[in-house]
Amino acid sequence: MDFSKTGRLCIGGKWVETDKTKDIINPADASVLSKVYAGNETHVDLAVKEAKEAFKQWGVSSVSYRAAILFKIADLIEKNSRELAEIDTLNNGKPLRDSLGDVSDSAACFRYYGGLIDKPSGQVYSVPDPNMQSFVVREPIGVCGQIAPWNYPLMMAAWKLAPCLAAGNVSVFKPSDLTPLSSVRLFEIFEEAGLPAGVANLVMGPGSVVGQAISGHTEIDKVVFTGGTDTGRKIMTGAVKNIKGISLELGGKSPCIIFDDYDLEAGVDWALFAIFCNQGEVCSAGSRLILQDTIYDKFLDRLAQRAGQIKVANGLEEGAEMGPLVSKAHMETVLSYIDIAKKEGARLICGGKRITEGKFANGYFVEPTIFADCKPDMRIVNEEVFGPVLAVQKFHTQEEAVELANATVYGLAGGVFSNDISRALQVIKAVKAGITWVNAYHPTFAQAPWGGYKQSGIGRELGTFGLDEYTEIKQININLAAGKVGWFA
């Protein structure tokens, strides 16, 4: 992979250099992959200006025209899938098989929204006055500021940009300053696909500068953010300046509930996948395992054994199952939570250390880690670790399982495993979360909405709900009987 070119901003269809650069690090060995230019408030202002100008044409363009470009983008993502996957693996650390899946999902997202926008929308009403025809149409919002996270660099860009552009909006897009490389490549694909200049603008830089400028900009009509809950609060504060719309997909501390009637080996397999997929750097990770007491000890023995067999490696290595964490700072945060869990009395049954031997010496690798006998007041149970660290709790009754599952300020996701489908449905309906599974965990589809309850966010991405987030609703009333109203004498 050739990273000899420095990543530039893309504003108004032009590739822009700035007076500041940032080293982009490979988390597998701490080497410098590339440099990218960092923008500031001035670049956000310029991007907004270019976006507003482009909106005059893009916002009124035909759906067939927009769809054709989105389909072309999807085709080009697939054509360059290996390159894009390798970029994300080198930049983020995740195994290549994970990145290949992300690229496939990204192409599917653009293709889904390209195919959705010519379908029926709006509503027509039969109102009490027979001379009035009343109906609703959906229109694009305008300039959308979009801020993406580092854990799924390309896929999160697709989740935001595809519905935004499909609906006729224009974008000022900021990728994470840790993992911007696949976004730079995506904007090159936009150019190749014929997306008009200024419709999508790429402004890289730190969240404290570029992200803050986007959230507070009075000429940005909506801001969309995926990331931590604390940052989400700052986004909301910035949005107050012009009362702009917001969509926030924030943190999670999601429960994975397993009853004793479910096959033990299958349950262990899903529990591992729920927490250790993508190194645990997943907002919806099943980071709290809630086990029925009758299988607790036997299940944990097998779980620890299987976790110890996970192949932790450089994401490009053949057979890699779990890669490094995204950065040194994030690794240190995860390790600090492991120390906190030990001090609070959680029982470590697996992992718990940074891996530093041999080829791991310079990378940000942490062992798959499991803590048993966790209590409701422990920080590891209540706070999002966002890494390969699992907190296990015990329950006896169905009611107790639900109580433990809902004992969190978050409400993003949750899973229930039971062969009694009636019980499983009762429990999953009682879990206060926006994304749920029965006898599965993590499957995600472009057709279905993604978002959470409580402090896990506001609004939804994906599906028709995700497209609606990028539209304004306009009521239109037509008087079919010409003449005076006759209200005044």
PDB file of C-alpha atoms in Angstrom, residues 146-286:
ATOM      1  CA  GLN A 146     -21.223  15.140   9.624  1.00  0.00           C
ATOM      2  CA  ILE A 147     -18.699  13.879  12.166  1.00  0.00           C
ATOM      3  CA  ALA A 148     -17.639  10.212  11.984  1.00  0.00           C
ATOM      4  CA  PRO A 149     -15.830   7.942  14.502  1.00  0.00           C
ATOM      5  CA  TRP A 150     -12.641   5.911  14.151  1.00  0.00           C
ATOM      6  CA  ASN A 151     -13.906   2.376  14.774  1.00  0.00           C
ATOM      7  CA  TYR A 152     -15.524   1.804  11.344  1.00  0.00           C
ATOM      8  CA  PRO A 153     -13.869   4.526   9.243  1.00  0.00           C
ATOM      9  CA  LEU A 154     -15.249   3.760   5.778  1.00  0.00           C
ATOM     10  CA  MET A 155     -18.557   2.253   6.855  1.00  0.00           C
ATOM     11  CA  MET A 156     -19.483   5.147   9.159  1.00  0.00           C
ATOM     12  CA  ALA A 157     -18.695   7.545   6.310  1.00  0.00           C
ATOM     13  CA  ALA A 158     -21.068   5.574   4.092  1.00  0.00           C
ATOM     14  CA  TRP A 159     -23.803   5.479   6.739  1.00  0.00           C
ATOM     15  CA  LYS A 160     -23.736   9.268   6.897  1.00  0.00           C
ATOM     16  CA  LEU A 161     -22.975  10.377   3.371  1.00  0.00           C
ATOM     17  CA  ALA A 162     -25.201   7.958   1.440  1.00  0.00           C
ATOM     18  CA  PRO A 163     -28.596   9.029   2.904  1.00  0.00           C
ATOM     19  CA  CYS A 164     -27.504  12.658   3.142  1.00  0.00           C
ATOM     20  CA  LEU A 165     -26.631  12.886  -0.553  1.00  0.00           C
ATOM     21  CA  ALA A 166     -29.549  10.696  -1.618  1.00  0.00           C
ATOM     22  CA  ALA A 167     -32.016  13.079   0.011  1.00  0.00           C
ATOM     23  CA  GLY A 168     -30.520  16.028  -1.883  1.00  0.00           C
ATOM     24  CA  ASN A 169     -28.463  17.534   0.916  1.00  0.00           C
ATOM     25  CA  VAL A 170     -24.854  18.692   0.811  1.00  0.00           C
ATOM     26  CA  SER A 171     -22.190  17.778   3.353  1.00  0.00           C
ATOM     27  CA  VAL A 172     -19.266  19.116   5.336  1.00  0.00           C
ATOM     28  CA  PHE A 173     -17.744  15.830   6.458  1.00  0.00           C
ATOM     29  CA  LYS A 174     -15.146  15.323   9.189  1.00  0.00           C
ATOM     30  CA  PRO A 175     -13.623  11.860   9.674  1.00  0.00           C
ATOM     31  CA  SER A 176     -11.828  10.928  12.875  1.00  0.00           C
ATOM     32  CA  ASP A 177      -8.383  12.476  13.015  1.00  0.00           C
ATOM     33  CA  LEU A 178      -7.078   9.011  13.962  1.00  0.00           C
ATOM     34  CA  THR A 179      -8.444   7.172  10.909  1.00  0.00           C
ATOM     35  CA  PRO A 180      -9.018   9.558   7.979  1.00  0.00           C
ATOM     36  CA  LEU A 181      -7.257   7.636   5.205  1.00  0.00           C
ATOM     37  CA  SER A 182     -10.186   5.663   3.775  1.00  0.00           C
ATOM     38  CA  SER A 183     -12.276   8.843   3.766  1.00  0.00           C
ATOM     39  CA  VAL A 184      -9.659  10.551   1.604  1.00  0.00           C
ATOM     40  CA  ARG A 185      -9.853   7.607  -0.788  1.00  0.00           C
ATOM     41  CA  LEU A 186     -13.654   7.731  -0.711  1.00  0.00           C
ATOM     42  CA  PHE A 187     -13.631  11.378  -1.774  1.00  0.00           C
ATOM     43  CA  GLU A 188     -11.393  10.430  -4.691  1.00  0.00           C
ATOM     44  CA  ILE A 189     -14.090   7.898  -5.621  1.00  0.00           C
ATOM     45  CA  PHE A 190     -16.727  10.644  -5.376  1.00  0.00           C
ATOM     46  CA  GLU A 191     -14.733  12.649  -7.890  1.00  0.00           C
ATOM     47  CA  GLU A 192     -14.443   9.663 -10.226  1.00  0.00           C
ATOM     48  CA  ALA A 193     -18.160   8.943  -9.925  1.00  0.00           C
ATOM     49  CA  GLY A 194     -19.033  12.453 -11.068  1.00  0.00           C
ATOM     50  CA  LEU A 195     -20.366  13.889  -7.806  1.00  0.00           C
ATOM     51  CA  PRO A 196     -20.569  17.647  -8.471  1.00  0.00           C
ATOM     52  CA  ALA A 197     -17.986  19.868  -6.785  1.00  0.00           C
ATOM     53  CA  GLY A 198     -19.025  21.155  -3.371  1.00  0.00           C
ATOM     54  CA  VAL A 199     -21.765  18.598  -2.773  1.00  0.00           C
ATOM     55  CA  ALA A 200     -19.502  16.725  -0.350  1.00  0.00           C
ATOM     56  CA  ASN A 201     -16.576  18.476   1.333  1.00  0.00           C
ATOM     57  CA  LEU A 202     -13.864  16.780   3.397  1.00  0.00           C
ATOM     58  CA  VAL A 203     -12.403  18.756   6.304  1.00  0.00           C
ATOM     59  CA  MET A 204      -9.953  16.821   8.463  1.00  0.00           C
ATOM     60  CA  GLY A 205      -8.656  17.997  11.810  1.00  0.00           C
ATOM     61  CA  PRO A 206      -9.110  17.614  15.566  1.00  0.00           C
ATOM     62  CA  GLY A 207     -12.582  17.482  17.025  1.00  0.00           C
ATOM     63  CA  SER A 208     -11.812  20.358  19.380  1.00  0.00           C
ATOM     64  CA  VAL A 209     -11.277  22.592  16.342  1.00  0.00           C
ATOM     65  CA  VAL A 210     -13.078  21.237  13.260  1.00  0.00           C
ATOM     66  CA  GLY A 211     -15.789  19.323  15.109  1.00  0.00           C
ATOM     67  CA  GLN A 212     -16.561  22.279  17.318  1.00  0.00           C
ATOM     68  CA  ALA A 213     -16.662  24.607  14.312  1.00  0.00           C
ATOM     69  CA  ILE A 214     -19.126  22.311  12.555  1.00  0.00           C
ATOM     70  CA  SER A 215     -21.449  21.893  15.530  1.00  0.00           C
ATOM     71  CA  GLY A 216     -21.591  25.638  16.221  1.00  0.00           C
ATOM     72  CA  HIS A 217     -21.682  26.927  12.649  1.00  0.00           C
ATOM     73  CA  THR A 218     -24.798  29.032  12.136  1.00  0.00           C
ATOM     74  CA  GLU A 219     -25.031  28.243   8.408  1.00  0.00           C
ATOM     75  CA  ILE A 220     -24.972  24.480   8.902  1.00  0.00           C
ATOM     76  CA  ASP A 221     -28.575  23.288   9.047  1.00  0.00           C
ATOM     77  CA  LYS A 222     -28.048  19.918  10.733  1.00  0.00           C
ATOM     78  CA  VAL A 223     -25.211  18.141  12.519  1.00  0.00           C
ATOM     79  CA  VAL A 224     -24.848  14.355  12.649  1.00  0.00           C
ATOM     80  CA  PHE A 225     -22.374  12.728  15.024  1.00  0.00           C
ATOM     81  CA  THR A 226     -21.292   9.241  16.041  1.00  0.00           C
ATOM     82  CA  GLY A 227     -19.027   8.919  19.053  1.00  0.00           C
ATOM     83  CA  GLY A 228     -18.850   9.233  22.817  1.00  0.00           C
ATOM     84  CA  THR A 229     -21.702  10.545  24.947  1.00  0.00           C
ATOM     85  CA  ASP A 230     -19.620  13.334  26.504  1.00  0.00           C
ATOM     86  CA  THR A 231     -18.732  14.654  23.053  1.00  0.00           C
ATOM     87  CA  GLY A 232     -22.382  14.308  22.076  1.00  0.00           C
ATOM     88  CA  ARG A 233     -23.283  16.749  24.842  1.00  0.00           C
ATOM     89  CA  LYS A 234     -20.810  19.260  23.394  1.00  0.00           C
ATOM     90  CA  ILE A 235     -22.360  18.805  19.949  1.00  0.00           C
ATOM     91  CA  MET A 236     -25.803  19.540  21.398  1.00  0.00           C
ATOM     92  CA  THR A 237     -24.476  22.688  23.090  1.00  0.00           C
ATOM     93  CA  GLY A 238     -22.928  23.919  19.850  1.00  0.00           C
ATOM     94  CA  ALA A 239     -26.132  23.243  17.924  1.00  0.00           C
ATOM     95  CA  VAL A 240     -28.065  25.624  20.187  1.00  0.00           C
ATOM     96  CA  LYS A 241     -26.574  28.636  18.381  1.00  0.00           C
ATOM     97  CA  ASN A 242     -28.964  28.329  15.446  1.00  0.00           C
ATOM     98  CA  ILE A 243     -31.275  25.605  16.825  1.00  0.00           C
ATOM     99  CA  LYS A 244     -30.024  23.213  14.146  1.00  0.00           C
ATOM    100  CA  GLY A 245     -31.281  19.668  13.928  1.00  0.00           C
ATOM    101  CA  ILE A 246     -29.116  16.968  15.476  1.00  0.00           C
ATOM    102  CA  SER A 247     -28.741  13.212  15.135  1.00  0.00           C
ATOM    103  CA  LEU A 248     -26.476  11.556  17.686  1.00  0.00           C
ATOM    104  CA  GLU A 249     -25.375   7.926  17.885  1.00  0.00           C
ATOM    105  CA  LEU A 250     -23.540   7.733  21.184  1.00  0.00           C
ATOM    106  CA  GLY A 251     -22.208   5.266  23.737  1.00  0.00           C
ATOM    107  CA  GLY A 252     -23.461   1.929  24.953  1.00  0.00           C
ATOM    108  CA  LYS A 253     -23.068  -0.635  27.697  1.00  0.00           C
ATOM    109  CA  SER A 254     -25.157  -3.322  26.126  1.00  0.00           C
ATOM    110  CA  PRO A 255     -26.365  -6.534  27.804  1.00  0.00           C
ATOM    111  CA  CYS A 256     -26.058 -10.033  26.392  1.00  0.00           C
ATOM    112  CA  ILE A 257     -28.480 -12.241  28.379  1.00  0.00           C
ATOM    113  CA  ILE A 258     -28.076 -16.024  28.198  1.00  0.00           C
ATOM    114  CA  PHE A 259     -30.565 -18.461  29.764  1.00  0.00           C
ATOM    115  CA  ASP A 260     -29.702 -21.988  30.827  1.00  0.00           C
ATOM    116  CA  ASP A 261     -31.839 -23.660  28.146  1.00  0.00           C
ATOM    117  CA  TYR A 262     -29.623 -22.333  25.334  1.00  0.00           C
ATOM    118  CA  ASP A 263     -26.884 -24.564  23.926  1.00  0.00           C
ATOM    119  CA  LEU A 264     -23.751 -23.817  25.952  1.00  0.00           C
ATOM    120  CA  GLU A 265     -21.234 -24.001  23.097  1.00  0.00           C
ATOM    121  CA  ALA A 266     -23.365 -21.799  20.880  1.00  0.00           C
ATOM    122  CA  GLY A 267     -23.854 -19.357  23.740  1.00  0.00           C
ATOM    123  CA  VAL A 268     -20.112 -19.145  24.362  1.00  0.00           C
ATOM    124  CA  ASP A 269     -19.522 -18.553  20.670  1.00  0.00           C
ATOM    125  CA  TRP A 270     -22.015 -15.678  20.487  1.00  0.00           C
ATOM    126  CA  ALA A 271     -20.799 -14.139  23.752  1.00  0.00           C
ATOM    127  CA  LEU A 272     -17.242 -14.034  22.385  1.00  0.00           C
ATOM    128  CA  PHE A 273     -18.437 -12.475  19.143  1.00  0.00           C
ATOM    129  CA  ALA A 274     -20.575  -9.927  20.994  1.00  0.00           C
ATOM    130  CA  ILE A 275     -17.636  -8.441  22.899  1.00  0.00           C
ATOM    131  CA  PHE A 276     -14.420  -9.280  21.028  1.00  0.00           C
ATOM    132  CA  CYS A 277     -15.527  -8.546  17.464  1.00  0.00           C
ATOM    133  CA  ASN A 278     -13.607  -5.496  16.198  1.00  0.00           C
ATOM    134  CA  GLN A 279     -11.456  -5.604  19.381  1.00  0.00           C
ATOM    135  CA  GLY A 280     -14.511  -4.576  21.401  1.00  0.00           C
ATOM    136  CA  GLU A 281     -14.317  -1.150  19.750  1.00  0.00           C
ATOM    137  CA  VAL A 282     -18.012  -1.236  18.899  1.00  0.00           C
ATOM    138  CA  CYS A 283     -20.660   1.089  20.307  1.00  0.00           C
ATOM    139  CA  SER A 284     -23.160  -1.793  20.420  1.00  0.00           C
ATOM    140  CA  ALA A 285     -20.734  -4.386  21.833  1.00  0.00           C
ATOM    141  CA  GLY A 286     -22.205  -6.940  24.227  1.00  0.00           C
TER     142      GLY A 286
END
